[in-house]
Short mmCIF file of C-alpha atoms and ligand atoms in Angstrom, two decimals:
data_model
loop_
_atom_site.label_atom_id
_atom_site.label_comp_id
_atom_site.label_asym_id
_atom_site.label_seq_id
_atom_site.Cartn_x
_atom_site.Cartn_y
_atom_site.Cartn_z
CA MET U 1 0.31 0.09 -0.07
CA THR U 2 1.44 3.56 -0.44
CA LEU U 3 1.30 5.70 2.32
CA GLU U 4 -1.81 7.81 0.09
CA GLN U 5 -3.91 4.79 0.44
CA ASP U 6 -3.09 4.58 4.07
CA LEU U 7 -3.49 7.81 4.77
CA ALA U 8 -7.15 7.60 3.04
CA GLU U 9 -8.22 4.41 5.06
CA ALA U 10 -7.35 6.50 8.44
CA ILE U 11 -8.94 9.41 7.92
CA GLY U 12 -11.38 9.36 4.47
CA ALA U 13 -10.15 9.44 0.52
CA THR U 14 -11.81 12.63 0.61
CA HIS U 15 -9.74 14.35 3.72
CA VAL U 16 -6.54 12.95 1.78
CA LEU U 17 -5.71 15.27 -1.17
CA THR U 18 -3.92 15.21 -4.03
CA ASP U 19 -5.28 16.72 -7.45
CA ARG U 20 -2.06 19.22 -7.93
CA SER U 21 -4.30 22.65 -7.75
CA VAL U 22 -6.01 22.20 -4.94
CA VAL U 23 -2.85 20.96 -2.90
CA ALA U 24 -0.97 24.10 -4.30
CA SER U 25 -3.07 26.21 -1.95
CA TYR U 26 -1.45 25.02 1.00
CA GLU U 27 2.27 25.64 -0.26
CA THR U 28 2.87 28.87 -0.26
CA ASP U 29 2.60 31.89 3.55
CA TRP U 30 0.85 35.07 3.57
CA THR U 31 4.13 36.93 2.53
CA GLY U 32 4.55 34.92 -0.86
CA ARG U 33 7.87 34.17 0.22
CA PHE U 34 8.34 31.27 1.41
CA SER U 35 6.82 28.12 -0.58
CA GLY U 36 7.30 23.72 -1.11
CA VAL U 37 5.71 21.22 -2.74
CA ALA U 38 3.71 18.61 -0.37
CA ARG U 39 3.83 15.22 -1.55
CA CYS U 40 -0.37 15.37 -0.26
CA VAL U 41 -2.72 17.67 2.47
CA ALA U 42 -4.10 15.15 4.70
CA ARG U 43 -6.88 17.35 6.72
CA PRO U 44 -7.76 14.44 10.70
CA ALA U 45 -11.23 15.14 12.07
CA ASP U 46 -9.55 14.54 15.26
CA THR U 47 -6.80 14.07 17.69
CA GLY U 48 -7.32 10.01 16.64
CA GLN U 49 -6.96 11.03 12.67
CA THR U 50 -4.27 13.59 13.94
CA ALA U 51 -1.99 10.08 15.36
CA ALA U 52 -3.07 7.40 12.55
CA VAL U 53 -1.81 10.60 10.17
CA VAL U 54 1.30 10.85 11.89
CA ARG U 55 1.76 6.92 12.48
CA ALA U 56 1.58 6.06 8.71
CA CYS U 57 3.95 8.93 8.01
CA ALA U 58 6.59 7.47 10.77
CA ALA U 59 6.01 3.86 9.14
CA ALA U 60 6.85 5.45 6.40
CA GLY U 61 9.68 7.52 6.92
CA VAL U 62 7.85 10.91 5.92
CA PRO U 63 8.28 13.71 7.38
CA LEU U 64 5.84 15.78 8.11
CA CYS U 65 4.94 19.33 8.02
CA ILE U 66 1.70 21.49 10.38
CA GLN U 67 -0.90 24.14 8.51
CA GLY U 68 -2.40 25.58 10.53
CA GLY U 69 -5.10 28.93 9.01
CA ASN U 70 -1.62 29.97 7.66
CA THR U 71 -1.10 33.56 8.86
CA GLY U 72 2.56 33.17 10.28
CA LEU U 73 4.47 35.08 8.73
CA VAL U 74 7.90 33.20 9.48
CA GLY U 75 7.77 30.15 6.43
CA ALA U 76 6.88 27.59 8.87
CA SER U 77 3.42 26.90 8.07
CA VAL U 78 4.79 25.86 4.24
CA PRO U 79 5.68 22.59 3.74
CA VAL U 80 9.02 20.49 2.51
CA ASP U 81 9.38 19.19 -0.60
CA GLY U 82 7.80 15.70 -0.22
CA SER U 83 6.32 15.77 2.59
CA VAL U 84 2.69 15.31 3.71
CA LEU U 85 0.63 18.31 4.96
CA LEU U 86 -0.88 18.24 7.26
CA SER U 87 -4.02 20.46 8.24
CA THR U 88 -5.87 21.19 11.05
CA ALA U 89 -8.37 23.33 9.42
CA ARG U 90 -11.78 20.34 10.01
CA LEU U 91 -9.94 19.86 14.34
CA THR U 92 -13.02 22.72 14.91
CA THR U 93 -14.91 21.49 18.01
CA VAL U 94 -15.54 24.39 20.64
CA ASP U 95 -16.74 22.41 24.00
CA PRO U 96 -19.21 24.30 25.84
CA VAL U 97 -17.83 27.03 28.13
CA ASP U 98 -16.92 26.54 31.54
CA VAL U 99 -18.03 29.67 32.85
CA VAL U 100 -17.08 28.96 35.97
CA SER U 101 -13.76 28.92 36.11
CA ALA U 102 -14.00 31.59 33.08
CA GLN U 103 -12.03 28.36 30.59
CA VAL U 104 -12.76 26.45 27.67
CA THR U 105 -11.11 23.90 25.58
CA VAL U 106 -11.80 24.21 21.92
CA GLY U 107 -10.11 21.98 18.51
CA ALA U 108 -6.85 23.57 17.54
CA GLY U 109 -8.44 25.02 14.51
CA VAL U 110 -10.90 26.85 15.45
CA THR U 111 -10.10 29.65 14.29
CA LEU U 112 -9.41 33.22 16.35
CA ALA U 113 -12.40 35.32 15.64
CA ALA U 114 -15.07 31.89 15.90
CA LEU U 115 -13.42 32.24 19.26
CA GLN U 116 -14.30 35.17 20.25
CA ARG U 117 -18.15 34.94 18.71
CA ALA U 118 -18.46 31.87 19.91
CA VAL U 119 -17.25 32.90 23.88
CA ARG U 120 -18.13 36.87 24.20
CA GLU U 121 -22.33 35.63 23.35
CA LEU U 122 -21.42 34.51 27.15
CA GLY U 123 -19.60 37.68 28.49
CA LEU U 124 -16.17 36.08 27.98
CA ASP U 125 -13.30 36.83 25.70
CA VAL U 126 -10.03 36.07 24.35
CA GLY U 127 -7.38 37.36 26.41
CA VAL U 128 -5.76 37.32 22.46
CA ASP U 129 -5.92 39.61 20.08
CA PHE U 130 -4.81 40.98 16.65
CA ALA U 131 -5.25 41.43 12.42
CA ALA U 132 -5.11 37.83 11.47
CA ARG U 133 -8.56 36.78 13.63
CA GLU U 134 -9.95 35.16 10.69
CA SER U 135 -7.63 32.76 9.74
CA CYS U 136 -5.26 32.46 12.42
CA THR U 137 -6.00 29.29 14.08
CA VAL U 138 -6.00 29.07 17.77
CA GLY U 139 -3.10 25.88 17.38
CA GLY U 140 -0.90 28.23 15.37
CA MET U 141 -1.00 30.50 18.22
CA VAL U 142 0.28 28.71 20.90
CA ALA U 143 2.09 27.10 18.62
CA THR U 144 3.58 30.31 17.32
CA ASN U 145 3.10 31.57 21.64
CA ALA U 146 1.16 34.26 19.20
CA GLY U 147 1.81 38.19 21.18
CA GLY U 148 -0.68 40.76 19.22
CA GLU U 149 -2.21 44.08 20.52
CA ARG U 150 -3.76 43.33 24.09
CA VAL U 151 -0.21 41.75 25.61
CA LEU U 152 0.79 44.82 27.60
CA ARG U 153 -2.98 43.60 29.66
CA TYR U 154 -3.40 40.37 29.24
CA GLY U 155 -0.03 39.04 28.44
CA THR U 156 0.93 36.62 25.53
CA MET U 157 -1.51 33.12 24.12
CA ARG U 158 1.48 30.85 26.75
CA ALA U 159 -0.18 32.79 29.53
CA GLN U 160 -3.67 32.13 28.28
CA LEU U 161 -2.32 28.17 27.97
CA LEU U 162 -4.10 26.36 30.43
CA GLY U 163 -4.56 22.99 28.78
CA ILE U 164 -3.39 20.44 25.60
CA GLU U 165 -4.21 17.83 23.62
CA ALA U 166 -1.26 16.32 21.10
CA VAL U 167 0.03 14.56 18.78
CA LEU U 168 4.22 13.28 19.85
CA ALA U 169 6.43 11.83 16.57
CA ASP U 170 5.81 8.78 17.64
CA GLY U 171 1.62 8.91 17.22
CA THR U 172 1.89 9.12 21.45
CA VAL U 173 -1.10 10.96 21.96
CA VAL U 174 -0.99 13.44 25.50
CA SER U 175 -3.34 15.08 27.00
CA ARG U 176 -3.67 17.13 29.75
CA LEU U 177 -7.40 19.28 29.81
CA THR U 178 -8.22 19.38 33.24
CA GLY U 179 -6.96 23.27 33.55
CA LEU U 180 -6.47 23.56 36.81
CA PRO U 181 -4.66 26.53 37.32
CA LYS U 182 -2.41 24.98 40.73
CA ASP U 183 -0.05 22.05 39.48
CA ASN U 184 3.16 21.35 39.81
CA THR U 185 3.05 17.81 39.53
CA GLY U 186 6.88 17.99 37.84
CA TYR U 187 7.77 18.99 34.17
CA ASP U 188 5.24 21.63 32.02
CA VAL U 189 4.73 20.34 29.67
CA VAL U 190 2.20 22.20 28.00
CA SER U 191 3.87 25.10 28.15
CA LEU U 192 6.78 23.31 26.18
CA LEU U 193 4.48 23.36 23.47
CA ALA U 194 4.12 27.46 23.51
CA GLY U 195 6.13 28.23 20.78
CA SER U 196 7.15 24.94 19.62
CA GLU U 197 6.36 26.05 16.22
CA GLY U 198 4.92 22.81 16.03
CA THR U 199 8.85 20.27 15.91
CA LEU U 200 7.73 18.44 19.25
CA GLY U 201 4.46 18.30 18.81
CA VAL U 202 1.08 18.31 16.29
CA ILE U 203 -1.81 20.11 18.85
CA THR U 204 -5.10 18.83 17.96
CA ARG U 205 -7.90 20.11 21.36
CA LEU U 206 -6.38 23.06 24.36
CA ARG U 207 -8.11 24.42 27.13
CA LEU U 208 -7.37 28.34 27.25
CA ARG U 209 -8.70 31.17 30.41
CA LEU U 210 -10.79 33.71 29.61
CA VAL U 211 -10.86 36.92 30.25
CA PRO U 212 -14.41 39.24 31.01
CA MET U 213 -16.30 40.88 28.15
CA LEU U 214 -14.72 43.99 28.58
CA ALA U 215 -17.85 46.49 27.14
CA GLY U 216 -17.12 49.95 27.36
CA ARG U 217 -13.75 51.26 25.56
CA ALA U 218 -12.42 53.97 23.62
CA VAL U 219 -9.83 54.28 21.41
CA ALA U 220 -7.31 57.09 21.15
CA LEU U 221 -4.83 58.17 18.15
CA VAL U 222 -2.27 59.97 19.43
CA ALA U 223 0.06 62.09 16.83
CA VAL U 224 3.96 62.92 19.14
CA ALA U 225 7.24 63.95 17.93
CA ASP U 226 9.30 60.45 17.66
CA THR U 227 9.61 57.08 19.27
CA ALA U 228 11.17 58.53 21.67
CA ALA U 229 8.23 60.97 22.88
CA ALA U 230 5.50 57.15 21.62
CA VAL U 231 7.92 55.38 24.25
CA ARG U 232 7.58 58.20 27.58
CA LEU U 233 3.68 59.03 26.13
CA VAL U 234 3.01 55.33 26.43
CA ARG U 235 4.73 55.02 29.97
CA GLY U 236 2.17 57.63 31.54
CA LEU U 237 0.27 56.63 30.80
CA ARG U 238 0.89 52.96 31.90
CA ASP U 239 0.68 54.61 35.23
CA ALA U 240 -2.03 56.90 35.03
CA LEU U 241 -4.41 54.43 33.12
CA PRO U 242 -5.49 50.22 34.87
CA SER U 243 -8.08 50.15 32.13
CA LEU U 244 -5.15 50.19 29.38
CA GLU U 245 -5.42 47.54 26.71
CA ALA U 246 -3.26 48.01 23.82
CA ALA U 247 -0.51 50.26 22.67
CA GLU U 248 0.33 50.41 19.01
CA LEU U 249 3.33 52.43 16.74
CA PHE U 250 3.80 54.19 13.98
CA TYR U 251 5.23 56.08 11.99
CA ALA U 252 4.61 58.16 8.44
CA ASP U 253 5.08 56.19 5.59
CA GLY U 254 3.57 53.42 6.82
CA LEU U 255 0.23 56.06 6.86
CA ALA U 256 1.53 57.31 3.54
CA LEU U 257 1.33 53.23 2.46
CA VAL U 258 -1.67 52.22 4.59
CA ARG U 259 -3.86 55.14 3.23
CA GLU U 260 -3.03 54.44 -0.26
CA LYS U 261 -3.91 51.21 -0.54
CA ALA U 262 -6.72 50.60 1.85
CA GLY U 263 -8.33 54.43 0.56
CA LEU U 264 -8.25 55.22 3.89
CA PRO U 265 -8.91 59.53 4.99
CA ALA U 266 -6.05 61.69 6.89
CA PRO U 267 -6.59 60.87 10.49
CA PHE U 268 -5.14 64.86 11.24
CA ALA U 269 -5.39 67.50 9.15
CA ASP U 270 -1.26 67.88 9.72
CA GLU U 271 1.28 65.38 8.73
CA HIS U 272 3.22 64.40 11.66
CA PRO U 273 6.44 61.55 12.08
CA ALA U 274 5.08 58.38 14.32
CA TYR U 275 1.67 57.86 15.55
CA VAL U 276 0.58 56.18 19.12
CA LEU U 277 -3.08 53.70 18.39
CA VAL U 278 -3.76 53.52 22.43
CA GLU U 279 -6.86 52.23 23.76
CA CYS U 280 -8.24 51.57 26.95
CA ALA U 281 -11.62 48.47 28.10
CA GLN U 282 -13.11 48.53 31.64
CA ARG U 283 -16.82 48.29 32.57
CA HIS U 284 -17.99 51.82 31.86
CA ASP U 285 -17.29 54.36 29.78
CA PRO U 286 -13.45 54.99 29.93
CA THR U 287 -13.20 57.92 26.65
CA ASP U 288 -13.34 60.85 29.74
CA GLU U 289 -10.09 59.27 31.71
CA LEU U 290 -8.04 58.68 28.76
CA LEU U 291 -9.18 62.28 26.87
CA GLU U 292 -8.37 63.72 30.76
CA VAL U 293 -4.75 61.99 30.64
CA LEU U 294 -4.29 62.73 27.01
CA ALA U 295 -5.00 66.72 27.23
CA ALA U 296 -1.93 66.07 30.55
CA ALA U 297 0.73 64.72 28.18
CA PRO U 298 3.01 66.62 26.87
CA GLU U 299 4.23 64.85 24.27
CA VAL U 300 0.79 64.50 22.51
CA ARG U 301 0.99 66.88 19.73
CA ASP U 302 -2.68 65.99 18.44
CA ALA U 303 -5.07 63.33 19.24
CA THR U 304 -8.81 62.16 18.06
CA VAL U 305 -10.41 60.16 20.12
CA ALA U 306 -13.74 57.18 19.75
CA GLY U 307 -15.74 55.32 21.68
CA ASP U 308 -18.16 54.10 19.24
CA VAL U 309 -17.87 50.76 17.33
CA ARG U 310 -17.31 52.09 14.53
CA GLY U 311 -14.86 55.85 15.03
CA ARG U 312 -13.17 52.33 17.18
CA HIS U 313 -12.88 50.19 14.42
CA ALA U 314 -12.11 53.56 11.82
CA LEU U 315 -8.63 54.55 14.53
CA TRP U 316 -8.37 50.56 13.78
CA ALA U 317 -7.89 50.67 10.23
CA TYR U 318 -4.84 53.05 9.72
CA ARG U 319 -2.61 50.21 13.01
CA GLU U 320 -3.75 47.37 11.07
CA SER U 321 -3.76 48.18 7.98
CA HIS U 322 -0.19 47.64 7.94
CA THR U 323 0.01 43.94 6.45
CA GLU U 324 -1.65 43.63 4.06
CA ALA U 325 -0.29 47.65 2.49
CA ILE U 326 2.27 46.04 2.82
CA ASN U 327 2.02 43.62 1.48
CA ALA U 328 0.12 44.84 -1.34
CA ALA U 329 3.34 46.67 -2.04
CA GLY U 330 5.90 43.74 -3.06
CA VAL U 331 6.56 40.74 -1.36
CA PRO U 332 8.20 41.73 1.86
CA VAL U 333 11.67 40.44 3.72
CA LYS U 334 9.97 40.78 7.47
CA LEU U 335 11.38 41.06 10.42
CA ASP U 336 9.40 40.82 13.53
CA VAL U 337 11.66 41.98 16.81
CA ALA U 338 12.19 43.12 20.40
CA VAL U 339 14.27 46.31 22.51
CA PRO U 340 14.56 46.85 25.58
CA LEU U 341 12.39 49.36 26.15
CA PRO U 342 15.31 52.10 26.58
CA ALA U 343 17.43 51.04 23.83
CA LEU U 344 13.52 51.77 21.86
CA ALA U 345 14.15 55.44 20.08
CA ASP U 346 18.01 54.69 19.47
CA ALA U 347 17.00 51.03 17.51
CA VAL U 348 14.94 53.20 15.52
CA ALA U 349 17.82 55.38 14.32
CA ALA U 350 19.74 52.87 13.86
CA LEU U 351 17.90 50.62 11.11
CA PRO U 352 17.52 52.33 8.03
CA ALA U 353 21.81 53.20 7.58
CA ALA U 354 22.21 49.28 8.72
CA ILE U 355 19.28 47.92 6.16
CA ALA U 356 20.85 50.54 3.40
CA VAL U 357 23.97 49.53 3.87
CA ALA U 358 22.92 45.81 3.11
CA ALA U 359 20.43 46.62 0.21
CA PRO U 360 20.49 50.10 -0.66
CA ALA U 361 17.38 50.20 -3.37
CA ALA U 362 15.25 48.74 -0.03
CA ARG U 363 12.83 51.60 1.49
CA LEU U 364 11.62 50.14 5.07
CA ILE U 365 8.09 50.27 7.05
CA LEU U 366 8.29 49.88 10.02
CA PHE U 367 5.21 49.51 13.13
CA GLY U 368 4.61 47.30 16.38
CA HIS U 369 3.73 47.14 19.80
CA VAL U 370 6.00 49.67 21.74
CA ASN U 371 4.59 48.21 25.17
CA GLU U 372 7.01 45.46 25.07
CA GLY U 373 9.68 47.33 22.65
CA ASN U 374 8.40 45.39 19.44
CA LEU U 375 9.04 46.32 16.38
CA HIS U 376 8.06 45.04 12.50
CA VAL U 377 10.89 45.29 10.69
CA ASN U 378 9.38 45.65 7.25
CA VAL U 379 11.95 46.40 4.52
CA LEU U 380 10.89 45.55 0.72
CA ASP U 381 12.66 45.86 -2.80
CA ALA U 382 14.64 44.11 -0.41
CA VAL U 383 13.45 40.36 -0.78
CA GLU U 384 16.90 38.98 -3.17
CA ARG U 385 18.82 40.61 -0.58
CA ALA U 386 16.89 38.92 1.96
CA GLU U 387 19.76 36.96 4.43
CA ALA U 388 22.31 40.61 3.71
CA VAL U 389 19.53 42.14 4.99
CA SER U 390 18.09 40.10 8.11
CA ASP U 391 22.16 39.51 9.49
CA ALA U 392 21.97 43.64 9.33
CA VAL U 393 18.99 43.84 11.81
CA LEU U 394 19.13 40.85 13.94
CA ARG U 395 22.69 41.53 14.79
CA LEU U 396 22.37 45.21 15.11
CA VAL U 397 18.57 44.20 17.27
CA ALA U 398 21.28 41.78 19.15
CA SER U 399 23.68 44.80 20.00
CA TYR U 400 20.67 46.54 22.22
CA GLY U 401 19.74 43.10 23.78
CA GLY U 402 16.75 42.74 21.70
CA SER U 403 15.78 39.57 21.12
CA ILE U 404 15.45 38.25 17.43
CA SER U 405 11.88 37.32 17.00
CA ALA U 406 9.45 38.50 19.18
CA GLU U 407 6.11 37.87 18.60
CA HIS U 408 6.11 35.32 14.92
CA GLY U 409 8.14 32.90 15.96
CA VAL U 410 11.73 32.28 14.56
CA GLY U 411 10.49 29.91 11.51
CA ARG U 412 12.42 29.23 8.50
CA ALA U 413 13.28 32.41 7.97
CA LYS U 414 15.52 32.98 11.03
CA ARG U 415 16.83 29.42 12.47
CA PRO U 416 20.96 30.24 10.76
CA TRP U 417 20.66 33.57 12.95
CA LEU U 418 19.13 31.72 16.94
CA ALA U 419 22.08 31.73 18.08
CA LEU U 420 21.98 35.39 18.53
CA SER U 421 18.99 34.61 21.18
CA ARG U 422 19.72 31.62 22.99
CA SER U 423 23.18 30.65 24.05
CA THR U 424 25.02 27.76 23.36
CA GLU U 425 24.26 25.42 26.07
CA GLU U 426 19.95 26.17 25.66
CA ILE U 427 20.09 25.91 21.92
CA ALA U 428 21.79 22.65 23.50
CA MET U 429 19.33 21.70 25.52
CA MET U 430 16.21 22.06 22.56
CA ARG U 431 17.79 19.58 20.87
CA ALA U 432 17.99 17.42 23.30
CA ILE U 433 14.32 18.16 23.85
CA LYS U 434 13.64 17.75 19.82
CA ASN U 435 15.80 14.46 19.97
CA ALA U 436 14.13 12.47 22.89
CA LEU U 437 10.72 13.89 21.13
CA ASP U 438 11.13 13.09 17.61
CA PRO U 439 14.53 11.57 17.03
CA ASN U 440 14.38 10.81 13.51
CA GLY U 441 13.23 14.81 12.71
CA LEU U 442 9.94 13.61 11.03
CA LEU U 443 8.24 16.75 12.09
CA ASN U 444 8.15 20.34 10.45
CA PRO U 445 11.71 20.40 9.35
CA GLY U 446 13.90 22.83 8.38
CA VAL U 447 12.06 24.93 11.54
CA LEU U 448 13.12 26.66 14.12
CA LEU U 449 16.08 24.41 15.21
CA PRO U 450 19.52 25.06 12.78
CA ASP U 451 21.30 22.41 11.47
P1 LIG J 501 -0.16 28.44 10.72
O1 LIG J 501 0.57 30.31 10.26
O2 LIG J 501 -0.93 27.89 9.83
O3 LIG J 501 1.42 28.62 10.66
C1 LIG J 501 2.56 29.14 12.48
C2 LIG J 501 3.79 28.02 13.39
O4 LIG J 501 2.20 27.00 13.93
C3 LIG J 501 3.64 26.82 11.98
O5 LIG J 501 5.10 26.00 12.85
C4 LIG J 501 2.96 25.48 11.92
O6 LIG J 501 3.17 24.83 11.92
C5 LIG J 501 2.78 25.89 13.61
N1 LIG J 501 0.97 25.09 13.75
C6 LIG J 501 -0.27 25.72 13.78
N2 LIG J 501 -1.35 24.59 14.01
C7 LIG J 501 -0.40 23.60 14.67
C8 LIG J 501 -1.06 22.16 15.53
N3 LIG J 501 -1.95 22.61 15.13
N4 LIG J 501 0.35 22.13 16.22
C9 LIG J 501 1.41 22.44 16.35
N5 LIG J 501 1.94 23.42 15.56
C10 LIG J 501 1.08 24.07 14.66
N6 LIG J 501 1.04 37.11 15.13
C11 LIG J 501 0.90 37.87 16.17
O7 LIG J 501 2.44 36.73 17.13
N7 LIG J 501 0.43 39.21 16.52
C12 LIG J 501 -0.29 39.99 15.87
O8 LIG J 501 -0.16 40.39 15.90
C13 LIG J 501 0.14 39.16 14.00
N8 LIG J 501 -1.15 40.01 13.55
C14 LIG J 501 -0.75 39.20 11.85
C15 LIG J 501 -1.52 40.18 11.50
C16 LIG J 501 -0.99 39.78 10.04
C17 LIG J 501 -2.33 40.54 8.95
C18 LIG J 501 -0.90 38.35 10.13
C19 LIG J 501 -1.80 38.14 8.15
C20 LIG J 501 -0.65 37.46 10.50
C21 LIG J 501 -0.24 38.71 11.82
N9 LIG J 501 0.30 37.50 12.65
C22 LIG J 501 1.10 38.27 14.97
C23 LIG J 501 0.73 36.23 12.85
C24 LIG J 501 0.91 34.52 12.93
O9 LIG J 501 -0.91 35.56 12.55
C25 LIG J 501 0.59 34.16 14.04
O10 LIG J 501 1.50 33.18 13.86
C26 LIG J 501 -0.49 33.39 13.82
O11 LIG J 501 -0.91 32.55 15.41
C27 LIG J 501 -0.44 31.79 13.53
O12 LIG J 501 -1.30 31.33 13.19
P2 LIG J 501 -1.47 30.02 12.06
O13 LIG J 501 -3.57 29.16 12.32
O14 LIG J 501 -2.32 30.74 10.84
O15 LIG J 501 -0.61 29.17 12.27
C1 LIG J 502 1.16 43.25 13.87
O1 LIG J 502 1.54 43.38 14.48
O2 LIG J 502 0.41 43.56 12.54
C2 LIG J 502 1.35 41.58 12.18
O3 LIG J 502 2.71 41.37 13.76
C3 LIG J 502 1.63 41.81 11.67
C4 LIG J 502 3.16 42.37 11.36
O4 LIG J 502 3.43 42.32 11.47
O5 LIG J 502 2.97 42.26 9.42
ZN1 LIG J 503 2.71 42.19 15.87
#
């Protein structure tokens, strides 16, 4: 029997995709920069079927690549040539919400937006949120330890994770879904899988902590002079506003690109060098508190505040449209990094010169999550110089004590530079864990760990 026949027996022939034109739709990443040719796509419906797919690939010695919503930005969600691509698209169960514990167990293929819809009608919410919500899956979010726009209040995806069910490389199922907030019984296998980028197991189900749905919301778009002013402003807002939930940064050139590609009106009468978008959320309307604090902040050059849903979404569009606007301008070299906050302004100032040396004709668009010093460095017209640009940016970031990956992961894009952020001993420890759980390198080869 061929591997395809084994897979068809395990999950049904209609869920083993071999038609080239159908398989092709799984083979290229969101940015258009990374692709690979899969042998076939397998779409299991539950944990048992997932284990059968993994066992069949292990028996045939064929590598397995894992794909959720394929919105990852480091090339880790596309297949290596000749592999089986395991899609989690059918792992979409949402168990009844445990309202007493404020927790829910969901299939790894549930999208963030679907989960938001399911829990919001019960007065609960998901602590992590970002623009890919309609497509990204909770399994992918855990596998990348996604961050996003609310990290300053609720932390990253790892902080929402209370339990996991996963299939290891030999087909073993590990299930730990009780969700006890206190449970000190040895190694934290749940947390280990968060941020493992599909290299240690296929996550099939998750137990997530939920947060209260806060209906009182206000969003402000604030014009500031530069990065240093943005950092000072956010520092002040954090102290003055316990309801602060998001603090995002972008610049004049990013705003111009977003306005051009998305057809948005100018937010202010004048142009400004930099912009901070903030959101406050609490039970009652925070608009007055936010206005009062902004009126007293010396960094504010201009500001506009919205309390109603339409107005809030209109302001968020200036920030959330960056990724699509950049992609519409060409295939970007995307480098998601973090720099300690005191060094953020210096790092931003040093980036253009470092990039110009590596790719003189490149165009830099920067934006990010300012409170975590998380910069999204997007370099256009430089994809042929991707390695030199990545090297320049990641070395610069490391020289400031920063991280080569704040929230997107290492993937295929950054694995040659892992040693800039992790010590030799740490990499050896990670390799030992990988070898213990996946000795034949079956799961997501070429992702995360350098050769
Ligand atoms: P995929 O892209 O399919 O996969 C990502 C990685 O996870 C791969 O290594 C894959 O093999 C692995 N994986 C997926 N599912 C599983 C599973 N069930 N078990 C094991 N491994 C698995 N990211 C942020 O952190 N913050 C942001 O603010 C943010 N904003 C974004 C905005 C846009 C417009 C876009 C396009 C992307 C954004 N991202 C952001 C990146 C991306 O959405 C996240 O990395 C997300 O977590 C990926 O989820 P996914 O389901 O699409 O995973
Ligand atoms: C974001 O914050 O919008 C993202 O992480 C996506 C990106 O970097 O383009
Ligand atoms: Zn981001």
